[in-house]
mmCIF file of C-alpha atoms in Angstrom:
data_model
loop_
_atom_site.group_PDB
_atom_site.id
_atom_site.type_symbol
_atom_site.label_atom_id
_atom_site.label_comp_id
_atom_site.label_asym_id
_atom_site.label_seq_id
_atom_site.Cartn_x
_atom_site.Cartn_y
_atom_site.Cartn_z
ATOM 1 C CA UNK A 1 7.047 14.422 16.701
ATOM 2 C CA UNK A 2 8.724 11.012 16.423
ATOM 3 C CA UNK A 3 11.199 11.220 13.551
ATOM 4 C CA UNK A 4 12.870 7.838 13.760
ATOM 5 C CA UNK A 5 10.063 5.358 14.158
ATOM 6 C CA UNK A 6 9.307 3.118 11.188
ATOM 7 C CA UNK A 7 5.918 2.317 12.677
ATOM 8 C CA UNK A 8 3.425 3.668 15.122
ATOM 9 C CA UNK A 9 2.412 6.703 13.137
ATOM 10 C CA UNK A 10 5.669 8.691 13.327
ATOM 11 C CA UNK A 11 7.020 10.594 10.371
ATOM 12 C CA UNK A 12 9.907 9.115 8.462
ATOM 13 C CA UNK A 13 13.374 10.571 8.689
ATOM 14 C CA UNK A 14 12.998 11.800 5.086
ATOM 15 C CA UNK A 15 9.834 13.683 5.997
ATOM 16 C CA UNK A 16 11.495 15.257 9.010
ATOM 17 C CA UNK A 17 14.434 16.417 6.890
ATOM 18 C CA UNK A 18 12.001 17.968 4.406
ATOM 19 C CA UNK A 19 10.266 19.830 7.226
ATOM 20 C CA UNK A 20 13.433 21.289 8.706
ATOM 21 C CA UNK A 21 15.115 22.030 5.377
ATOM 22 C CA UNK A 22 12.611 24.575 4.159
ATOM 23 C CA UNK A 23 9.555 22.663 2.999
ATOM 24 C CA UNK A 24 7.706 23.960 6.035
ATOM 25 C CA UNK A 25 5.711 21.914 8.494
ATOM 26 C CA UNK A 26 2.420 22.154 6.599
ATOM 27 C CA UNK A 27 4.049 21.078 3.330
ATOM 28 C CA UNK A 28 5.926 18.247 4.972
ATOM 29 C CA UNK A 29 2.801 16.969 6.705
ATOM 30 C CA UNK A 30 0.843 17.124 3.461
ATOM 31 C CA UNK A 31 3.561 15.247 1.581
ATOM 32 C CA UNK A 32 4.297 12.733 4.309
ATOM 33 C CA UNK A 33 0.834 12.105 5.715
ATOM 34 C CA UNK A 34 0.332 11.332 9.315
ATOM 35 C CA UNK A 35 -1.997 8.622 10.614
ATOM 36 C CA UNK A 36 -0.798 5.134 9.753
ATOM 37 C CA UNK A 37 2.507 3.306 10.033
ATOM 38 C CA UNK A 38 4.709 4.591 7.286
ATOM 39 C CA UNK A 39 3.465 8.141 7.636
ATOM 40 C CA UNK A 40 0.415 7.978 5.429
ATOM 41 C CA UNK A 41 -3.257 8.269 5.910
ATOM 42 C CA UNK A 42 -5.264 5.312 4.718
ATOM 43 C CA UNK A 43 -7.129 5.164 1.458
ATOM 44 C CA UNK A 44 -10.365 7.107 1.378
ATOM 45 C CA UNK A 45 -13.623 5.316 0.619
ATOM 46 C CA UNK A 46 -15.593 5.925 -2.544
ATOM 47 C CA UNK A 47 -12.634 6.941 -4.689
ATOM 48 C CA UNK A 48 -12.469 5.440 -8.161
ATOM 49 C CA UNK A 49 -9.113 3.832 -8.946
ATOM 50 C CA UNK A 50 -9.537 2.862 -12.590
ATOM 51 C CA UNK A 51 -10.538 -0.010 -14.842
ATOM 52 C CA UNK A 52 -10.690 -3.455 -13.238
ATOM 53 C CA UNK A 53 -9.257 -4.822 -16.507
ATOM 54 C CA UNK A 54 -5.874 -3.300 -15.598
ATOM 55 C CA UNK A 55 -5.435 -5.833 -12.781
ATOM 56 C CA UNK A 56 -4.043 -9.120 -14.120
ATOM 57 C CA UNK A 57 -5.093 -12.471 -12.649
ATOM 58 C CA UNK A 58 -2.343 -13.519 -10.222
ATOM 59 C CA UNK A 59 -1.010 -9.980 -10.216
ATOM 60 C CA UNK A 60 -1.990 -6.541 -9.121
ATOM 61 C CA UNK A 61 -1.329 -2.854 -9.270
ATOM 62 C CA UNK A 62 0.006 -0.386 -6.723
ATOM 63 C CA UNK A 63 -1.905 2.899 -6.593
ATOM 64 C CA UNK A 64 0.849 4.922 -4.924
ATOM 65 C CA UNK A 65 -1.129 8.163 -4.613
ATOM 66 C CA UNK A 66 -3.864 6.290 -2.749
ATOM 67 C CA UNK A 67 -1.460 4.054 -0.795
ATOM 68 C CA UNK A 68 -3.393 0.967 -1.847
ATOM 69 C CA UNK A 69 -2.507 -2.187 -3.773
ATOM 70 C CA UNK A 70 -5.253 -4.052 -5.631
ATOM 71 C CA UNK A 71 -4.833 -7.704 -6.573
ATOM 72 C CA UNK A 72 -6.822 -10.296 -8.499
ATOM 73 C CA UNK A 73 -5.894 -13.657 -6.936
ATOM 74 C CA UNK A 74 -8.474 -15.488 -9.085
ATOM 75 C CA UNK A 75 -10.428 -14.355 -12.116
ATOM 76 C CA UNK A 76 -13.114 -11.889 -11.023
ATOM 77 C CA UNK A 77 -11.968 -11.787 -7.362
ATOM 78 C CA UNK A 78 -10.448 -8.440 -6.376
ATOM 79 C CA UNK A 79 -8.686 -7.734 -3.094
ATOM 80 C CA UNK A 80 -7.166 -4.514 -1.817
ATOM 81 C CA UNK A 81 -4.645 -3.848 0.928
ATOM 82 C CA UNK A 82 -2.745 -0.922 2.336
ATOM 83 C CA UNK A 83 0.327 -0.437 0.138
ATOM 84 C CA UNK A 84 2.326 0.682 3.188
ATOM 85 C CA UNK A 85 4.698 -2.121 4.181
ATOM 86 C CA UNK A 86 4.225 -3.103 7.809
ATOM 87 C CA UNK A 87 7.981 -3.450 8.322
ATOM 88 C CA UNK A 88 9.362 0.049 7.785
ATOM 89 C CA UNK A 89 6.594 2.019 6.119
ATOM 90 C CA UNK A 90 7.836 1.950 2.520
ATOM 91 C CA UNK A 91 5.283 1.594 -0.256
ATOM 92 C CA UNK A 92 5.183 -1.868 -1.741
ATOM 93 C CA UNK A 93 6.627 -1.953 -5.225
ATOM 94 C CA UNK A 94 4.518 -4.410 -7.174
ATOM 95 C CA UNK A 95 2.643 -7.686 -7.520
ATOM 96 C CA UNK A 96 3.771 -10.688 -9.552
ATOM 97 C CA UNK A 97 2.989 -14.393 -9.352
ATOM 98 C CA UNK A 98 0.476 -13.795 -6.521
ATOM 99 C CA UNK A 99 3.089 -12.073 -4.327
ATOM 100 C CA UNK A 100 3.132 -8.421 -3.231
ATOM 101 C CA UNK A 101 6.745 -7.274 -2.932
ATOM 102 C CA UNK A 102 8.369 -4.475 -0.952
ATOM 103 C CA UNK A 103 11.764 -3.660 -2.423
ATOM 104 C CA UNK A 104 12.926 -1.633 0.595
ATOM 105 C CA UNK A 105 13.933 -4.661 2.671
ATOM 106 C CA UNK A 106 12.578 -7.659 0.763
ATOM 107 C CA UNK A 107 9.297 -8.341 2.552
ATOM 108 C CA UNK A 108 6.768 -10.360 0.568
ATOM 109 C CA UNK A 109 3.029 -10.671 1.140
ATOM 110 C CA UNK A 110 0.251 -12.906 -0.207
ATOM 111 C CA UNK A 111 -1.815 -11.247 -2.941
ATOM 112 C CA UNK A 112 -4.807 -13.298 -1.733
ATOM 113 C CA UNK A 113 -4.931 -12.202 1.923
ATOM 114 C CA UNK A 114 -2.023 -9.816 2.602
ATOM 115 C CA UNK A 115 -0.306 -12.260 4.973
ATOM 116 C CA UNK A 116 3.472 -12.194 5.355
ATOM 117 C CA UNK A 117 5.175 -14.699 3.072
ATOM 118 C CA UNK A 118 8.749 -13.562 3.699
ATOM 119 C CA UNK A 119 10.150 -11.322 6.477
ATOM 120 C CA UNK A 120 11.396 -8.918 7.708
ATOM 121 C CA UNK A 121 7.745 -7.793 7.953
ATOM 122 C CA UNK A 122 5.918 -9.631 10.726
ATOM 123 C CA UNK A 123 2.396 -8.217 10.235
ATOM 124 C CA UNK A 124 0.030 -8.665 7.303
ATOM 125 C CA UNK A 125 -0.929 -5.773 5.056
ATOM 126 C CA UNK A 126 -4.253 -4.417 6.359
ATOM 127 C CA UNK A 127 -7.212 -5.058 4.036
ATOM 128 C CA UNK A 128 -8.959 -2.182 2.300
ATOM 129 C CA UNK A 129 -12.488 -2.318 0.916
ATOM 130 C CA UNK A 130 -12.730 -2.440 -2.882
ATOM 131 C CA UNK A 131 -15.557 -3.154 -5.299
ATOM 132 C CA UNK A 132 -16.056 -3.355 -9.029
ATOM 133 C CA UNK A 133 -18.781 -1.022 -10.250
ATOM 134 C CA UNK A 134 -19.447 -0.935 -13.985
ATOM 135 C CA UNK A 135 -16.026 -2.418 -14.711
ATOM 136 C CA UNK A 136 -14.291 0.222 -12.567
ATOM 137 C CA UNK A 137 -12.509 -0.301 -9.253
ATOM 138 C CA UNK A 138 -13.757 1.807 -6.384
ATOM 139 C CA UNK A 139 -12.595 1.971 -2.769
ATOM 140 C CA UNK A 140 -15.381 1.272 -0.279
#
């Protein structure tokens, strides 16, 4: 188990500490995930996230439990990306003025396409399928 890697699917140092300090391996794996950079599995398709009306134009919302960030770059156009920062695996913190921000190290991403706007991240946030169904956001 890689405990120091910030990318490549390894667990974070925090997750490793939880595992060895009594949380147990199963609990630590459940809490920390395991497939994607940042230690989390990707969002699952078909899950309803909530009302599309909660996503402001030029802004967005981070769905931390689902590790997804949904944006609305233009009225009626919804985009979704992995909320796991490609730099060190932290969850992005929010969306404002068409920019997705990660407060861990200051990376910034475009709310329109997930591309890096400001390092230290060097890779875009991976896109995630999202649709609006009856006014509700749903992962696809």
